Coordinates of C-alpha atoms and ligand atoms in Angstrom, one line a residue:
X1 CA 2.3 -15.5 -32.6
X2 CA -1.3 -15.8 -31.8
X3 CA -1.9 -14.9 -28.1
X4 CA -4.7 -15.4 -25.7
X5 CA -4.8 -13.3 -22.6
X6 CA -7.0 -14.5 -19.6
X7 CA -8.7 -12.0 -17.5
X8 CA -10.9 -8.9 -17.6
X9 CA -9.4 -6.1 -15.6
X10 CA -7.2 -3.0 -16.1
X11 CA -4.1 -5.2 -15.7
X12 CA -5.2 -7.3 -18.6
X13 CA -6.0 -4.2 -20.6
X14 CA -2.4 -3.0 -20.0
X15 CA -1.0 -6.4 -20.9
X16 CA -3.0 -6.5 -24.1
X17 CA -1.8 -3.0 -24.9
X18 CA 1.8 -4.1 -24.7
X19 CA 1.3 -7.4 -26.6
X20 CA -0.6 -5.6 -29.3
X21 CA 2.4 -3.3 -29.9
X22 CA 4.7 -6.3 -30.4
X23 CA 5.6 -7.0 -34.1
X24 CA 5.6 -10.7 -33.1
X25 CA 1.9 -10.6 -32.2
X26 CA -0.4 -11.7 -35.0
X27 CA -3.8 -12.4 -33.5
X28 CA -4.7 -11.2 -30.0
X29 CA -7.6 -12.6 -28.0
X30 CA -8.8 -11.9 -24.5
X31 CA -11.1 -14.1 -22.4
X32 CA -13.4 -12.6 -21.3
X33 CA -11.8 -9.1 -21.7
X34 CA -13.8 -5.9 -21.3
X35 CA -15.1 -3.0 -23.3
X36 CA -11.7 -1.2 -23.5
X37 CA -9.8 -4.4 -24.4
X38 CA -12.3 -5.0 -27.2
X39 CA -10.7 -2.1 -29.1
X40 CA -7.3 -3.9 -29.3
X41 CA -8.1 -7.6 -28.9
X42 CA -10.9 -9.9 -29.9
X43 CA -13.1 -10.8 -26.9
X44 CA -13.8 -14.4 -26.3
X45 CA -16.7 -15.5 -24.2
X46 CA -15.0 -18.1 -22.0
X47 CA -14.6 -18.0 -18.3
X48 CA -11.0 -18.1 -17.0
X49 CA -11.8 -21.3 -15.1
X50 CA -13.3 -23.2 -18.0
X51 CA -10.1 -25.0 -18.9
X52 CA -11.6 -27.4 -21.4
X53 CA -13.1 -24.6 -23.4
X54 CA -9.9 -22.7 -23.3
X55 CA -8.0 -25.7 -24.7
X56 CA -10.6 -26.1 -27.4
X57 CA -10.3 -22.4 -28.3
X58 CA -6.5 -22.5 -28.4
X59 CA -6.6 -25.5 -30.8
X60 CA -9.1 -23.8 -33.1
X61 CA -7.3 -20.5 -33.3
X62 CA -3.7 -21.9 -33.2
X63 CA -2.8 -20.0 -30.1
X64 CA 1.0 -20.1 -29.4
X65 CA 1.0 -18.6 -25.9
X66 CA -1.6 -18.0 -23.2
X67 CA -0.9 -15.1 -20.8
X68 CA -2.8 -15.4 -17.5
X69 CA -3.7 -12.2 -15.7
X70 CA -5.4 -13.1 -12.4
X71 CA -4.5 -15.6 -9.7
X72 CA -7.6 -17.7 -9.5
X73 CA -7.0 -19.8 -12.7
X74 CA -3.3 -20.1 -11.8
X75 CA -4.1 -21.4 -8.4
X76 CA -6.6 -23.8 -10.0
X77 CA -3.9 -25.2 -12.2
X78 CA -4.5 -23.6 -15.7
X79 CA -0.8 -23.6 -16.6
X80 CA -0.4 -27.4 -15.8
X81 CA -3.7 -28.2 -17.7
X82 CA -2.7 -26.3 -20.8
X83 CA 0.9 -27.3 -20.9
X84 CA 0.0 -31.0 -20.5
X85 CA -1.9 -30.5 -23.7
X86 CA 1.0 -28.8 -25.5
X87 CA -0.1 -25.1 -25.1
X88 CA 2.6 -22.7 -23.9
X89 CA 1.5 -20.6 -20.9
X90 CA 3.2 -17.5 -19.4
X91 CA 2.2 -18.1 -15.8
X92 CA 3.2 -20.4 -12.9
X93 CA 2.1 -24.0 -12.3
X94 CA -0.4 -24.9 -9.6
X95 CA 2.5 -25.9 -7.3
X96 CA 4.3 -22.6 -7.8
X97 CA 1.0 -20.6 -7.4
X98 CA 0.9 -21.8 -3.7
X99 CA 3.2 -18.7 -3.2
X100 CA -0.1 -16.7 -3.3
X101 CA -2.6 -19.4 -2.4
X102 CA -1.1 -20.4 0.9
X103 CA 0.6 -18.0 3.2
X104 CA 1.8 -20.9 5.3
X105 CA 3.5 -22.4 2.3
X106 CA 5.2 -19.1 1.6
X107 CA 6.4 -18.8 5.2
X108 CA 7.9 -22.3 5.0
X109 CA 9.7 -21.5 1.7
X110 CA 10.9 -18.1 3.2
X111 CA 12.2 -19.8 6.3
X112 CA 14.2 -22.3 4.3
X113 CA 15.5 -19.7 1.9
X114 CA 16.4 -17.3 4.7
X115 CA 14.2 -14.6 3.2
X116 CA 13.6 -11.6 5.6
X117 CA 10.0 -11.5 6.5
X118 CA 7.7 -10.9 9.5
X119 CA 8.0 -13.5 12.3
X120 CA 4.8 -15.5 12.2
X121 CA 3.0 -18.4 13.9
X122 CA 0.0 -20.3 12.4
X123 CA -3.1 -21.3 14.4
X124 CA -6.3 -23.3 13.9
X125 CA -7.4 -22.9 17.5
X126 CA -8.8 -19.5 18.6
X127 CA -7.8 -19.8 22.2
X128 CA -4.2 -20.6 21.4
X129 CA -4.1 -17.7 18.9
X130 CA -5.4 -15.3 21.5
X131 CA -2.9 -16.4 24.1
X132 CA -0.1 -15.8 21.7
X133 CA -1.4 -12.4 20.7
X134 CA -1.7 -11.4 24.3
X135 CA 1.9 -12.4 24.8
X136 CA 3.1 -10.5 21.8
X137 CA 1.0 -7.3 22.2
X138 CA -0.2 -4.8 19.6
X139 CA 0.3 -3.7 16.9
X140 CA 0.1 -7.1 15.3
X141 CA -1.2 -8.6 12.1
X142 CA -3.8 -11.3 11.7
X143 CA -4.2 -13.1 8.3
X144 CA -6.4 -15.8 6.8
X145 CA -4.2 -18.4 5.3
X146 CA -5.9 -18.9 2.0
X147 CA -7.3 -16.5 -0.7
X148 CA -9.8 -14.1 0.7
X149 CA -10.0 -11.6 -2.2
X150 CA -7.5 -9.2 -0.5
X151 CA -9.7 -8.9 2.6
X152 CA -8.2 -11.5 4.8
X153 CA -5.6 -9.2 6.5
X154 CA -6.2 -7.2 9.6
X155 CA -3.5 -4.9 10.7
X156 CA -4.6 -4.6 14.3
X157 CA -3.4 -1.5 16.1
X158 CA -4.9 -2.6 19.4
X159 CA -5.2 -5.9 21.2
X160 CA -9.0 -5.8 21.1
X161 CA -8.9 -5.5 17.3
X162 CA -6.6 -8.4 17.1
X163 CA -8.8 -10.6 19.3
X164 CA -11.9 -9.7 17.3
X165 CA -10.2 -10.6 14.1
X166 CA -9.2 -14.0 15.5
X167 CA -12.9 -14.6 16.4
X168 CA -14.1 -13.5 13.0
X169 CA -11.8 -15.9 11.2
X170 CA -11.6 -18.9 13.4
X171 CA -14.9 -18.8 15.2
X172 CA -17.4 -17.1 12.9
X173 CA -15.6 -18.5 9.8
X174 CA -15.9 -15.2 7.9
X175 CA -13.7 -16.4 5.1
X176 CA -14.8 -20.0 5.2
X177 CA -12.0 -22.5 4.5
X178 CA -9.6 -19.7 3.5
X179 CA -9.6 -18.7 7.2
X180 CA -9.7 -22.1 8.8
X181 CA -6.0 -21.5 9.6
X182 CA -4.6 -18.1 10.4
X183 CA -1.2 -16.5 10.6
X184 CA -0.4 -14.1 13.4
X185 CA 2.4 -11.9 12.2
X186 CA 4.8 -9.4 13.6
X187 CA 3.9 -5.8 12.5
X188 CA 6.5 -4.4 10.2
X189 CA 7.1 -0.7 10.0
X190 CA 8.2 1.1 6.9
X191 CA 7.1 1.9 3.4
X192 CA 5.6 -0.5 0.9
X193 CA 7.0 -1.3 -2.5
X194 CA 5.6 -3.6 -5.2
X195 CA 8.5 -5.3 -7.0
X196 CA 8.0 -7.4 -10.1
X197 CA 9.8 -10.2 -11.9
X198 CA 9.2 -11.8 -15.3
X199 CA 10.8 -15.2 -15.9
X200 CA 10.5 -17.9 -18.5
X201 CA 11.9 -20.4 -15.9
X202 CA 15.5 -19.8 -16.9
X203 CA 16.1 -16.1 -17.3
X204 CA 15.0 -14.0 -14.4
X205 CA 14.3 -10.4 -15.3
X206 CA 13.3 -7.5 -13.0
X207 CA 10.0 -6.2 -14.3
X208 CA 9.7 -2.8 -12.7
X209 CA 8.5 -1.4 -9.4
X210 CA 5.5 0.7 -8.2
X211 CA 3.9 2.2 -5.2
X212 CA 0.3 1.4 -4.6
X213 CA -2.3 3.3 -2.7
X214 CA -4.4 0.6 -1.0
X215 CA -6.7 2.6 1.2
X216 CA -9.9 4.1 -0.3
X217 CA -9.5 7.6 1.1
X218 CA -7.1 10.5 0.7
X219 CA -4.2 10.5 3.1
X220 CA -4.5 6.7 3.4
X221 CA -7.7 6.6 5.3
X222 CA -10.7 4.2 5.2
X223 CA -10.8 0.5 4.3
X224 CA -8.3 -1.4 2.1
X225 CA -9.1 -1.8 -1.6
X226 CA -7.5 -3.6 -4.5
X227 CA -5.6 -0.4 -5.1
X228 CA -6.7 3.1 -5.8
X229 CA -3.7 4.3 -7.8
X230 CA 0.0 3.8 -8.4
X231 CA 3.1 5.4 -9.6
X232 CA 6.1 3.7 -11.2
X233 CA 9.0 3.5 -10.5
X234 CA 8.8 3.4 -6.7
X235 CA 10.6 6.5 -5.4
X236 CA 12.7 4.7 -2.9
X237 CA 14.3 2.2 -5.3
X238 CA 18.0 2.6 -6.2
X239 CA 20.6 0.1 -7.4
X240 CA 21.6 -1.0 -3.9
X241 CA 18.0 -1.7 -2.9
X242 CA 17.4 -3.5 -6.1
X243 CA 20.3 -5.8 -5.6
X244 CA 19.4 -6.4 -2.0
X245 CA 15.9 -7.4 -3.0
X246 CA 17.2 -9.8 -5.7
X247 CA 19.9 -11.3 -3.5
X248 CA 18.0 -11.6 -0.3
X249 CA 14.5 -12.2 -1.4
X250 CA 13.8 -13.1 -5.1
X251 CA 16.7 -15.4 -5.9
X252 CA 16.7 -17.4 -2.7
X253 CA 13.0 -18.0 -3.1
X254 CA 13.3 -19.2 -6.7
X255 CA 16.3 -21.4 -5.8
X256 CA 14.4 -23.0 -2.9
X257 CA 11.4 -23.6 -5.1
X258 CA 13.7 -25.2 -7.6
X259 CA 15.1 -27.5 -4.9
X260 CA 11.5 -28.7 -4.4
X261 CA 11.3 -29.4 -8.1
X262 CA 9.2 -26.3 -8.8
X263 CA 10.4 -24.1 -11.7
X264 CA 8.7 -20.8 -11.4
X265 CA 7.7 -19.0 -14.6
X266 CA 5.5 -16.1 -15.4
X267 CA 5.2 -12.8 -13.5
X268 CA 6.0 -12.8 -9.8
X269 CA 5.0 -9.9 -7.6
X270 CA 6.8 -9.3 -4.3
X271 CA 4.9 -7.0 -1.9
X272 CA 7.7 -5.6 0.2
X273 CA 8.1 -3.5 3.3
X274 CA 11.2 -1.3 3.1
X275 CA 12.1 -1.1 6.8
X276 CA 15.0 0.5 8.6
X277 CA 16.6 -3.0 8.7
X278 CA 16.2 -3.4 4.9
X279 CA 13.6 -4.9 2.6
X280 CA 11.3 -7.5 4.1
X281 CA 8.7 -9.6 2.3
X282 CA 5.0 -9.0 3.1
X283 CA 3.6 -11.4 0.5
X284 CA 4.0 -12.9 -2.9
X285 CA 1.4 -12.8 -5.7
X286 CA 1.9 -15.0 -8.7
X287 CA 0.8 -12.4 -11.2
X288 CA 1.2 -8.7 -12.0
X289 CA -0.5 -6.2 -9.7
X290 CA -3.5 -4.2 -10.5
X291 CA -3.2 -1.1 -10.9
X292 CA 0.6 -1.5 -10.8
X293 CA 0.6 -3.0 -14.3
X294 CA -1.2 0.1 -15.6
X295 CA 1.8 2.3 -14.4
X296 CA 4.6 -0.2 -15.3
X297 CA 3.6 -1.2 -18.9
X298 CA 3.4 2.3 -20.4
X299 CA 7.1 2.7 -19.4
X300 CA 8.2 -0.5 -21.1
X301 CA 10.2 0.4 -24.2
X302 CA 10.9 -3.0 -25.8
X303 CA 8.9 -6.0 -26.9
X304 CA 7.0 -7.7 -24.1
X305 CA 7.0 -11.0 -26.0
X306 CA 10.8 -11.0 -26.1
X307 CA 10.7 -10.6 -22.3
X308 CA 8.2 -13.4 -21.8
X309 CA 10.2 -15.8 -24.0
X310 CA 13.5 -15.0 -22.2
X311 CA 15.0 -13.4 -25.3
X312 CA 15.5 -9.9 -23.9
X313 CA 15.6 -8.0 -20.6
X314 CA 12.8 -5.5 -20.3
X315 CA 13.9 -1.9 -20.8
X316 CA 12.0 0.8 -19.0
X317 CA 12.1 4.5 -19.7
X318 CA 13.4 6.8 -16.9
X319 CA 10.1 8.6 -16.9
X320 CA 7.5 8.3 -14.2
X321 CA 4.0 7.0 -14.7
X322 CA 1.0 7.8 -12.5
X323 CA -2.2 5.9 -12.6
X324 CA -5.4 7.2 -11.0
X325 CA -8.2 4.7 -10.4
X326 CA -11.7 5.9 -11.1
X327 CA -14.0 3.9 -8.9
X328 CA -17.8 3.7 -8.2
X329 CA -18.9 5.8 -5.2
X330 CA -19.4 3.4 -2.3
X331 CA -16.5 1.0 -3.4
X332 CA -15.1 -1.1 -1.7
X333 CA -18.5 -1.6 -0.1
X334 CA -21.9 -1.4 -1.9
X335 CA -22.0 0.7 -5.1
X336 CA -24.4 1.3 -7.9
X337 CA -24.0 -0.4 -11.2
X338 CA -24.9 0.6 -14.8
X339 CA -24.3 4.3 -14.2
X340 CA -23.3 6.3 -17.3
X341 CA -19.7 7.4 -17.9
X342 CA -19.1 10.1 -20.4
X343 CA -16.1 11.9 -21.8
X344 CA -13.5 9.0 -21.9
X345 CA -12.8 10.0 -25.5
X346 CA -11.8 13.5 -24.3
X347 CA -8.7 12.0 -22.6
X348 CA -5.9 12.7 -25.1
X349 CA -2.7 13.0 -23.0
X350 CA -3.1 9.9 -20.9
X351 CA -4.0 6.2 -21.4
X352 CA -7.3 4.9 -20.1
X353 CA -7.3 1.3 -19.1
X354 CA -10.8 -0.2 -18.6
X355 CA -11.7 -2.6 -15.8
X356 CA -15.4 -2.8 -14.8
X357 CA -17.0 -1.2 -17.8
X358 CA -19.7 -2.3 -20.3
X359 CA -21.7 -0.8 -23.2
X360 CA -25.4 -0.4 -22.7
X361 CA -27.4 1.3 -25.4
X362 CA -24.4 3.1 -26.8
X363 CA -23.4 4.4 -23.3
X364 CA -20.4 3.3 -21.4
X365 CA -21.5 2.2 -18.0
X366 CA -19.9 0.7 -14.9
X367 CA -20.2 -3.0 -13.9
X368 CA -17.6 -3.2 -11.3
X369 CA -16.2 -1.1 -8.4
X370 CA -12.8 -0.2 -9.8
X371 CA -13.8 1.0 -13.3
X372 CA -11.1 3.0 -15.1
X373 CA -7.4 3.6 -14.7
X374 CA -6.0 6.9 -16.1
X375 CA -2.2 6.7 -16.7
X376 CA 0.1 9.7 -17.5
X377 CA 3.8 9.4 -18.2
X378 CA 6.1 12.4 -17.8
X379 CA 9.7 13.4 -16.8
X380 CA 8.8 13.8 -13.1
X381 CA 6.3 12.4 -10.7
X382 CA 4.9 15.9 -10.2
X383 CA 4.4 16.4 -13.9
X384 CA 2.8 12.9 -14.4
X385 CA 0.6 13.5 -11.5
X386 CA -0.7 16.8 -12.8
X387 CA -1.3 15.4 -16.3
X388 CA -3.1 12.4 -14.9
X389 CA -5.4 14.6 -12.8
X390 CA -6.1 17.0 -15.6
X391 CA -7.0 14.2 -17.9
X392 CA -9.1 12.3 -15.3
X393 CA -11.1 15.5 -14.8
X394 CA -12.2 15.3 -18.5
X395 CA -14.2 12.2 -17.7
X396 CA -17.7 12.9 -16.6
X397 CA -19.0 10.3 -14.2
X398 CA -21.1 11.7 -11.3
X399 CA -21.4 8.3 -9.6
X400 CA -17.6 7.8 -9.7
X401 CA -14.7 9.1 -7.6
X402 CA -11.0 9.0 -7.3
X403 CA -8.4 9.7 -4.7
X404 CA -6.9 13.2 -5.0
X405 CA -3.5 12.4 -3.7
X406 CA -2.1 9.6 -6.0
X407 CA 1.6 10.5 -6.4
X408 CA 1.8 12.3 -3.0
X409 CA 4.6 10.6 -1.0
X410 CA 3.7 9.9 2.6
X411 CA 6.9 9.3 4.5
Ligands
AMP1 P1 -1.6 -8.4 2.1 O1 -3.0 -8.8 1.6 O2 -0.8 -9.5 2.7 O3 -0.9 -7.6 1.0 O4 -1.7 -7.3 3.2 C1 -2.5 -6.2 3.0 C2 -1.8 -5.0 3.6 O5 -1.6 -5.2 5.0 C3 -0.4 -4.9 3.1 O6 -0.4 -4.2 1.9 C4 0.3 -4.1 4.2 O7 -0.1 -2.7 4.1 C5 -0.4 -4.6 5.4 N1 0.4 -5.7 6.1 C6 0.4 -7.0 5.8 N2 1.3 -7.7 6.6 C7 1.9 -6.7 7.4 C8 2.9 -6.8 8.4 N3 3.4 -7.9 8.8 N4 3.2 -5.6 9.0 C9 2.7 -4.4 8.6 N5 1.7 -4.3 7.6 C10 1.3 -5.5 7.0
LIG2 N1 -2.4 -3.8 -6.2 C1 -2.2 -4.9 -5.5 C2 -2.6 -6.2 -6.1 O1 -2.7 -6.3 -7.3 O2 -2.8 -7.2 -5.4

């Protein structure tokens, strides 16, 4: 098969790594890809949202399957557009992508499917929202309805924080249209787990679990980020919990979508809170996670193409993977670009997945905030953690940093 991957991050690097290993993969392309991906796939200069150009490229290169990494092209309808033109896509339709694009849509589906999730009310009017928040009290969670690049969620520990967040979204329009409607949600207490599914629309396979470190600072301090590190599998997962999640959350959601005429296919990412009352849904994403993918893929032992086609269930090793994200100092706020990164070639006992890198006059430099993911796989979490940190230390990047506690379990 000739395959085109859409995207340019560490997640796409990991997906390319798995696809490249498949004996079924003939030519592998990635649009637009990155410096690391260039070593295993041919980069294509097309933006993920240029659908016409993607179709043109697929026809020229006889692409048999397009694998979509990020949510933006999915939400914009890339799967529908390509499939209407006879090109197979591993990724959900625009209708199905509402699971990520609209929190209100997801709440409605969850309500009908009986999926356990936080109690929520939607508001467009700031005064009504504030009245409700005063009644409910803190802690409470305020969310922009639409896509806000992961920044549209405020977990307010005090009433003042909650009221300020309502003003920011509904009065100051901080997130524009994405925040024209907000959700006020019950605060759920527990531990978070990222839970993944891969489905061709008929077969529904579990595709691994991971724990993500979302805050920028050690001991989970500082602002939220896209994810500063992960380990896989999640330490709290066992057969009982796995079955509970499938029976109470994933299957009812997919069945309810099907009743609406929406066949979900592609990866599905359930962000869960494991509470004392059992697993509850925080949110769905219609794609793999980043950096979760960088921890999950290295544990995959069989052919990812068989999984995508619905020919075989994924098999994961019993080992544990730890991924440390190397980010530019200042991230998630302002950071310097084009700073030189040395020593990546010294990493021998771990995988390095690129995200925001570029080549400039023979040097590897950073373009983005989250730049490299260093993944080690070992028998235990402790061992994987040690190897990952030993290997990350071989990279010489004075303008970069990473959290020192990826793999430490906070109860
Ligand atoms: P989201 O963008 O929906 O993943 O939310 C970002 C983060 O906010 C999540 O990873 C959780 O840590 C936290 N969060 C979101 N919703 C809730 C909730 N209802 N209760 C507690 N924490 C939440
Ligand atoms: N790591 C969380 C995400 O990919 O959204």
